[in-house]
Coordinates of C-alpha atoms in Angstrom, one line a residue:
Chain A
M10 CA -98.3 -139.0 22.4
M11 CA -101.7 -139.5 20.7
N12 CA -102.5 -137.3 17.9
D13 CA -106.0 -136.1 17.2
E14 CA -106.7 -138.8 14.6
T15 CA -106.0 -141.7 16.9
K16 CA -107.6 -140.4 19.9
E17 CA -110.9 -142.1 20.7
R18 CA -114.0 -140.0 19.8
R19 CA -117.0 -139.9 22.0
C20 CA -120.5 -138.6 21.6
K21 CA -120.8 -135.0 22.8
F22 CA -124.2 -135.8 24.4
C23 CA -124.2 -139.3 25.8
G24 CA -120.5 -140.1 25.9
K25 CA -120.4 -143.4 24.1
L26 CA -117.5 -144.4 21.9
L27 CA -118.1 -143.3 18.3
I28 CA -117.2 -145.8 15.5
S29 CA -117.2 -144.0 12.2
E30 CA -119.4 -140.9 12.5
K31 CA -118.2 -137.7 10.9
M32 CA -120.0 -135.6 13.4
P33 CA -119.3 -136.0 17.1
I34 CA -122.8 -137.4 17.8
C35 CA -123.9 -141.0 17.9
K36 CA -126.7 -142.3 15.8
R37 CA -129.2 -142.5 18.8
C38 CA -128.7 -138.8 19.9
K39 CA -128.8 -137.7 16.2
L40 CA -132.2 -139.5 15.8
K41 CA -133.5 -138.3 19.2
A42 CA -132.8 -134.8 18.1
R43 CA -134.5 -135.4 14.7
N44 CA -137.5 -137.0 16.4
K45 CA -137.8 -133.9 18.7
V46 CA -137.6 -131.5 15.8
G47 CA -140.2 -133.7 14.1
I48 CA -142.6 -133.2 17.0
V49 CA -142.1 -129.6 17.1
A50 CA -142.5 -129.3 13.4
N51 CA -145.7 -131.4 13.5
M52 CA -147.1 -129.3 16.4
F53 CA -146.3 -126.2 14.5
T54 CA -148.1 -127.6 11.4
I55 CA -151.2 -128.6 13.4
F56 CA -151.2 -125.1 15.2
Y57 CA -150.7 -123.2 11.9
G58 CA -153.2 -125.4 10.1
A59 CA -155.8 -124.8 12.8
K60 CA -155.2 -121.1 12.7
V61 CA -155.7 -121.0 8.9
F62 CA -158.8 -123.2 9.3
V63 CA -160.3 -120.8 11.9
G64 CA -159.3 -117.8 9.9
D65 CA -161.1 -119.2 6.8
K66 CA -164.2 -120.1 8.9
E67 CA -164.4 -116.5 10.1
N68 CA -164.1 -115.2 6.6
G69 CA -167.1 -117.4 5.6
D70 CA -165.1 -120.0 3.6
F71 CA -166.3 -123.6 4.5
S72 CA -164.7 -125.5 1.6
A73 CA -162.2 -127.2 3.9
V74 CA -165.0 -128.8 6.1
Chain B
M13 CA -122.9 -204.1 38.6
V14 CA -126.7 -203.7 38.9
E15 CA -126.2 -202.0 42.2
K16 CA -123.7 -199.7 40.7
N17 CA -126.0 -198.8 37.8
E18 CA -128.8 -198.2 40.2
T19 CA -126.6 -195.8 42.2
A20 CA -125.7 -193.9 39.0
R21 CA -129.3 -193.6 38.1
V22 CA -130.3 -192.3 41.5
G23 CA -127.3 -189.8 41.2
R24 CA -128.5 -188.7 37.8
C25 CA -132.1 -188.2 39.1
E26 CA -130.8 -185.9 41.8
L27 CA -128.8 -184.0 39.2
L28 CA -131.9 -183.6 37.0
D29 CA -133.9 -182.2 39.9
I30 CA -133.2 -178.6 38.8
F31 CA -136.6 -177.0 38.8
I32 CA -137.0 -175.7 42.3
E33 CA -139.4 -172.7 42.4
E34 CA -143.1 -172.9 41.5
E35 CA -142.5 -170.6 38.5
D36 CA -139.7 -172.8 37.3
K37 CA -141.9 -175.9 37.5
K38 CA -145.1 -174.5 36.1
G39 CA -144.4 -171.0 34.6
T40 CA -144.4 -170.3 30.9
D41 CA -142.2 -167.3 30.6
I42 CA -138.5 -168.3 30.8
L43 CA -137.4 -164.8 31.9
A44 CA -139.7 -164.9 34.8
M45 CA -138.1 -168.2 36.0
S46 CA -134.8 -168.5 38.0
D47 CA -131.8 -168.4 35.8
F48 CA -131.0 -172.0 37.0
F49 CA -127.3 -171.2 37.0
D50 CA -127.1 -171.4 40.8
V51 CA -128.9 -174.7 40.9
L52 CA -126.6 -176.2 38.1
I53 CA -123.5 -174.9 39.7
G54 CA -124.6 -176.3 43.1
K55 CA -125.3 -179.7 41.5
I56 CA -122.0 -179.9 39.6
D57 CA -120.2 -178.8 42.7
T58 CA -121.8 -181.6 44.7
E59 CA -121.0 -184.2 42.0
M60 CA -117.5 -183.0 41.7
N61 CA -116.8 -183.3 45.4
S62 CA -118.2 -186.8 45.5
E63 CA -116.0 -187.9 42.6
T64 CA -112.6 -187.0 44.1
E65 CA -111.0 -186.0 47.2
W66 CA -109.5 -182.6 47.7
E67 CA -106.4 -181.8 49.7
S68 CA -106.0 -178.3 51.1
H69 CA -102.9 -176.6 49.6
L70 CA -101.9 -174.2 52.3
N71 CA -98.6 -173.1 50.9
I72 CA -99.5 -170.7 48.1
E73 CA -96.1 -169.0 47.8
G74 CA -95.1 -168.9 44.3
L75 CA -98.6 -169.2 43.1
F76 CA -99.8 -165.7 43.9
G77 CA -99.7 -164.6 40.2
Q78 CA -101.5 -167.7 38.9
I79 CA -104.2 -167.5 41.6
A80 CA -104.8 -163.8 40.7
A81 CA -105.0 -164.6 37.0
A82 CA -107.4 -167.5 37.7
I83 CA -109.7 -165.3 39.8
K84 CA -109.6 -162.5 37.1
S85 CA -110.6 -164.8 34.3
G86 CA -112.1 -168.0 35.8
F87 CA -109.1 -170.2 35.2
D88 CA -105.4 -170.2 34.6
I89 CA -103.3 -172.9 32.9
S90 CA -99.6 -173.3 33.3
K91 CA -97.4 -176.2 32.1
R92 CA -98.1 -178.5 35.0
E93 CA -101.3 -177.3 36.6
M94 CA -104.7 -175.8 35.9
L95 CA -106.2 -173.4 38.5
V96 CA -109.9 -172.9 38.4
A97 CA -111.7 -170.3 40.5
D98 CA -115.0 -170.6 42.2
Y99 CA -116.0 -167.7 40.0
S100 CA -119.5 -167.5 41.4
H101 CA -118.4 -166.4 44.9
F102 CA -115.9 -163.7 43.8
S103 CA -117.8 -160.5 43.2
Q104 CA -117.2 -158.2 40.2
E105 CA -115.8 -155.8 42.7
I106 CA -113.0 -158.2 43.6
I107 CA -112.3 -159.1 40.0
D108 CA -112.2 -155.4 38.9
G109 CA -110.0 -154.7 42.0
L110 CA -107.5 -157.3 41.0
K111 CA -107.5 -156.2 37.4
A112 CA -106.9 -152.6 38.5
G113 CA -104.2 -153.5 41.0
I114 CA -106.2 -152.2 44.0
Y115 CA -106.4 -155.8 45.4
H116 CA -103.8 -158.5 45.4
V117 CA -103.4 -162.1 46.5
G118 CA -101.6 -162.8 49.8
E119 CA -102.2 -164.2 53.2
S120 CA -104.0 -163.0 56.3
M121 CA -104.3 -164.1 59.9
E122 CA -107.5 -165.9 60.9
V123 CA -109.2 -165.3 64.2
A124 CA -107.5 -168.6 65.3
G125 CA -104.1 -167.1 64.5
N126 CA -103.4 -169.2 61.4
L127 CA -102.3 -167.6 58.1
R128 CA -104.8 -168.3 55.3
P129 CA -104.8 -167.4 51.6
A130 CA -106.7 -164.2 51.1
I131 CA -107.5 -161.2 48.8
L132 CA -106.0 -158.2 50.4
D133 CA -106.4 -154.4 49.6
E134 CA -103.6 -151.8 49.1
N135 CA -103.3 -151.5 53.0
E136 CA -103.0 -155.3 53.5
Q137 CA -106.6 -155.3 54.9
L138 CA -108.6 -158.6 54.4
V139 CA -111.1 -158.4 51.5
K140 CA -111.9 -162.2 51.3
F141 CA -110.5 -165.5 52.5
F142 CA -110.3 -168.4 50.0
T143 CA -109.0 -172.0 50.0
L144 CA -106.7 -173.6 47.4
K145 CA -107.6 -177.3 47.1
K146 CA -105.7 -179.8 45.0
A147 CA -107.7 -182.7 43.3
H148 CA -106.4 -186.2 44.1
N149 CA -107.9 -187.6 40.9
P150 CA -107.8 -184.9 38.3
S151 CA -109.0 -187.0 35.3
A152 CA -112.3 -187.9 37.2
I153 CA -113.3 -184.3 37.5
L154 CA -111.9 -182.6 34.5
S155 CA -115.2 -182.5 32.7
D156 CA -117.1 -181.4 35.8
I157 CA -114.7 -178.7 36.7
S158 CA -114.7 -177.4 33.1
T159 CA -118.5 -177.4 33.0
L160 CA -118.5 -175.7 36.4
S161 CA -116.3 -173.0 35.1
M162 CA -118.4 -172.6 32.0
Q163 CA -121.6 -172.4 34.0
T164 CA -120.3 -169.7 36.2
S165 CA -119.1 -167.8 33.0
L166 CA -122.6 -168.2 31.5
K167 CA -124.2 -166.9 34.8
R168 CA -122.0 -163.9 34.7
I169 CA -122.7 -163.1 31.1
S170 CA -126.5 -163.6 31.8
A171 CA -126.4 -161.2 34.8
Q172 CA -124.4 -158.6 32.8
I173 CA -127.0 -158.7 29.9
E174 CA -129.8 -158.5 32.5
D175 CA -128.1 -155.4 34.0
V176 CA -127.6 -153.5 30.8
G177 CA -131.2 -154.6 29.7
R178 CA -132.7 -152.4 32.3
D179 CA -131.5 -149.3 30.4
V180 CA -133.9 -150.0 27.5
K181 CA -137.5 -148.9 27.9
G182 CA -139.0 -150.9 25.1
M183 CA -142.5 -152.5 24.9
I184 CA -142.8 -155.9 26.5
D185 CA -144.5 -158.3 24.1
F186 CA -145.6 -161.2 26.2
A187 CA -146.9 -163.3 23.4
R188 CA -143.4 -163.1 21.6
R189 CA -141.7 -163.9 24.9
E190 CA -143.8 -167.0 25.4
A191 CA -143.3 -168.2 21.8
L192 CA -139.6 -168.1 22.3
S193 CA -139.9 -169.9 25.8
N194 CA -142.1 -172.7 24.4
K195 CA -139.3 -175.1 23.5
F196 CA -137.7 -174.5 27.0
I197 CA -141.1 -175.5 28.5
Y198 CA -141.3 -178.7 26.5
A199 CA -137.7 -179.5 27.5
R200 CA -138.5 -178.9 31.1
D201 CA -141.3 -181.4 30.9
R202 CA -139.0 -184.1 29.5
I203 CA -136.3 -183.3 32.1
M204 CA -138.9 -183.6 34.8
S205 CA -139.9 -186.9 33.4
A206 CA -136.3 -188.1 33.1
S207 CA -135.7 -187.3 36.8
I208 CA -138.0 -190.0 37.9
A209 CA -137.5 -192.5 35.1
D210 CA -135.4 -195.7 34.8
S211 CA -132.1 -195.4 32.9
E212 CA -133.3 -196.4 29.4
E213 CA -136.3 -194.1 29.6
Q214 CA -134.1 -191.4 31.2
E215 CA -131.8 -191.3 28.2
F216 CA -134.7 -191.2 25.8
F217 CA -136.4 -188.3 27.7
L218 CA -133.0 -186.4 27.9
R219 CA -132.6 -186.8 24.1
E220 CA -136.0 -185.4 23.5
A221 CA -135.2 -182.5 26.0
D222 CA -132.1 -181.7 24.0
T223 CA -134.0 -181.7 20.7
Y224 CA -136.4 -179.1 22.1
L225 CA -133.6 -177.0 23.5
M226 CA -131.9 -177.2 20.1
Q227 CA -134.9 -176.0 18.4
G228 CA -135.4 -173.2 20.9
L229 CA -131.8 -172.0 20.4
V230 CA -132.2 -172.1 16.6
D231 CA -135.3 -169.9 16.9
L232 CA -133.4 -167.4 19.2
Y233 CA -130.4 -167.2 16.9
S234 CA -132.8 -166.6 13.9
D235 CA -134.8 -164.0 15.9
I236 CA -131.8 -162.1 17.0
N237 CA -130.5 -161.9 13.4
A238 CA -134.0 -160.8 12.2
Q239 CA -134.2 -158.0 14.9
V240 CA -130.7 -156.7 14.0
K241 CA -131.8 -156.6 10.3
K242 CA -134.8 -154.6 11.2
L243 CA -132.6 -152.3 13.3
A244 CA -130.4 -151.8 10.3
D245 CA -133.4 -150.9 8.2
Q246 CA -134.4 -148.1 10.6
K247 CA -133.2 -145.1 8.7
G248 CA -134.6 -142.2 6.8
P249 CA -137.4 -139.8 7.9
F250 CA -139.6 -142.4 9.5
A251 CA -137.1 -143.9 11.9
S252 CA -138.2 -143.5 15.5
I253 CA -136.5 -143.9 18.8
K254 CA -139.6 -145.7 20.1
E255 CA -139.4 -148.4 17.4
I256 CA -135.7 -148.7 17.9
D257 CA -136.0 -149.2 21.6
T258 CA -138.5 -151.9 21.1
L259 CA -136.1 -153.7 18.7
L260 CA -133.3 -153.3 21.3
S261 CA -135.5 -154.7 24.0
Y262 CA -136.2 -157.8 21.9
I263 CA -132.5 -158.2 21.1
N264 CA -131.9 -157.9 24.8
E265 CA -134.5 -160.5 25.7
D266 CA -133.0 -162.9 23.2
M267 CA -129.5 -162.4 24.5
K268 CA -130.8 -163.1 28.0
M269 CA -132.6 -166.3 27.0
I270 CA -129.7 -167.7 24.9
P271 CA -127.3 -168.4 28.0
R272 CA -130.1 -170.2 29.7
Y273 CA -130.7 -172.5 26.8
V274 CA -127.0 -173.0 26.3
G275 CA -126.4 -173.5 30.0
L276 CA -128.9 -176.2 30.3
R277 CA -127.8 -178.0 27.2
V278 CA -124.2 -178.1 28.3
Y279 CA -125.3 -179.3 31.8
L280 CA -127.4 -182.1 30.3
F281 CA -124.6 -183.2 28.0
N282 CA -122.2 -183.2 31.0
I283 CA -124.6 -185.5 32.8
R284 CA -124.8 -187.7 29.8
Q285 CA -120.9 -187.7 29.6
K286 CA -121.0 -186.2 26.0
E287 CA -118.2 -183.5 26.3
D288 CA -117.8 -183.3 22.6
D289 CA -121.4 -182.3 22.2
A290 CA -121.2 -179.8 25.0
N291 CA -118.2 -178.4 23.3
R292 CA -120.1 -178.2 20.0
I293 CA -123.0 -176.3 21.6
L294 CA -120.6 -173.7 23.0
G295 CA -118.8 -173.5 19.7
E296 CA -122.2 -172.6 18.1
Y297 CA -122.8 -169.9 20.6
Q298 CA -119.4 -168.6 20.1
Y299 CA -119.9 -168.5 16.4
Q300 CA -123.2 -166.6 16.8
L301 CA -121.5 -164.0 18.9
Q302 CA -118.6 -163.8 16.6
T303 CA -120.9 -163.3 13.6
L304 CA -122.7 -160.4 15.5
M305 CA -119.3 -158.9 16.2
E306 CA -117.7 -159.2 12.8
R307 CA -120.3 -159.5 10.0
R308 CA -121.2 -156.2 8.4
I309 CA -124.9 -155.6 7.9
G310 CA -127.1 -153.2 5.9
D311 CA -125.0 -150.7 4.1
R312 CA -121.9 -152.6 5.4
K313 CA -120.9 -149.7 7.5
Y314 CA -121.5 -151.4 10.9
T315 CA -121.4 -154.8 12.4
A316 CA -124.5 -156.0 14.2
L317 CA -123.0 -155.2 17.7
E318 CA -121.7 -151.8 16.5
L319 CA -125.2 -151.0 15.3
I320 CA -126.7 -152.0 18.7
H321 CA -124.0 -150.0 20.4
E322 CA -124.8 -146.9 18.2
Y323 CA -128.5 -147.0 19.2
Y324 CA -128.2 -148.3 22.8
P325 CA -129.2 -145.9 25.7
Y326 CA -126.4 -146.7 28.1
K327 CA -126.1 -145.5 31.6
K328 CA -122.6 -144.3 32.8
E329 CA -121.9 -147.7 34.5
N330 CA -122.6 -149.7 31.4
M331 CA -121.0 -147.4 28.9
D332 CA -119.9 -149.2 25.7
F333 CA -121.1 -152.6 26.9
W334 CA -122.0 -153.9 23.5
L335 CA -118.5 -153.1 22.1
E336 CA -116.5 -154.3 25.0
R337 CA -118.2 -157.2 26.9
P338 CA -118.9 -159.5 24.0
K339 CA -115.1 -159.9 23.5
Q340 CA -114.8 -161.1 27.1
M341 CA -117.9 -163.4 26.6
L342 CA -116.1 -165.0 23.6
E343 CA -112.9 -165.6 25.6
A344 CA -114.9 -167.1 28.4
I345 CA -116.7 -169.5 26.0
G346 CA -113.6 -170.3 24.2
S347 CA -111.9 -171.4 27.5
Y348 CA -114.1 -174.5 27.8
K349 CA -112.2 -176.5 25.0
T350 CA -108.9 -175.3 26.4
M351 CA -109.8 -176.6 29.8
L352 CA -111.0 -180.0 28.5
D353 CA -107.6 -180.4 26.7
Q354 CA -105.7 -180.3 30.1
K355 CA -105.9 -184.1 30.6
D356 CA -102.4 -184.6 32.2
N357 CA -102.4 -181.5 34.5
D358 CA -102.9 -181.2 38.2
I359 CA -106.1 -179.4 39.1
F360 CA -106.3 -176.8 41.8
Y361 CA -109.6 -175.3 42.8
I362 CA -109.8 -171.9 44.4
D363 CA -112.8 -172.3 46.7
V364 CA -114.8 -169.7 48.6
E365 CA -117.5 -170.2 51.1
D366 CA -120.8 -168.7 50.3
I367 CA -121.1 -167.0 53.7
D368 CA -118.9 -164.0 54.5
D369 CA -115.7 -165.2 56.1
E370 CA -114.6 -162.0 57.6

């Protein structure tokens, strides 16, 4: 019977065979997730930045223009 | 003697008439052309049949295992005989079925009532008829039959790479593609000139064609290594899936082009009766694949093919392609030399008609 160490490990998201990852996720799925988080973080930064900018303008501070 | 040379030249001209479609004759993108394998296989098949007579071998009892082995891997060699399968007409489904034990080799009744060798399913139902033919003059066709087997293997490799390539949605860079097709286009021009030249000129044109094909192959091998290196460099906060997909699509294009260059070079060497050179070309291809499979790159954690595998967006039916298939490709390429070494063996050919026999 195969023990856990010799059993083949597959990516939890796409199912491909893993080679030497510690986590059960392949490089592609890991990067995809990171790229998505990056997009969300960028959107948040843009949204938050715009909000701060509008707030400053309403307060009469135009130094950022 | 003059007459004999003239016949050989005319025969060669026919063998060199391999650019059939308009795109094949005038196009500038190798991947938009036919893959040529069917044309090359057809030409070798015709030449092989003209060089020896074949005797239908109806009694296949005792050969079931060997026949099945030959269909599964393209050929099978025992002590006294070599069996080569008409690999191009056995579908992947039949090969996989034989491997899985769903299909087996046996005999089935024809409409006329005769028993004929066939692939059968678990319920003894007919899947496909085939014919086993024995060559009267094995030494005359050993090189042709080995090349035929190799071309069908290359065709299969090319189709598999084409198939898995559909999974990557990278950018198509036509300028890059044309740059890598250039040498093939120059070689095509020389082959077309050779197909209407006299024997001396023909040899000169074919040598030139081979030089271009060699340069094109070197470019492709270098490009694939450069793209893999770029792939290994994709790490840290700026790595992006889009960039990686573009690199993977370039690697895929290179991998699709290489069997076409290799196939054509081997074919031309076979026509020029330079088996050692053909063998060397296949050895180089084998070495390149082996290097991609074994040499560790970047931080030395992964080999090139492992890295491609890690980033590859597989579909369910192609899962783990870049880990599993290259091993089979290497075996197929390695078989050519083994086949050429079978100088004293009988040659049996497992032949299948193109049309459906059922």
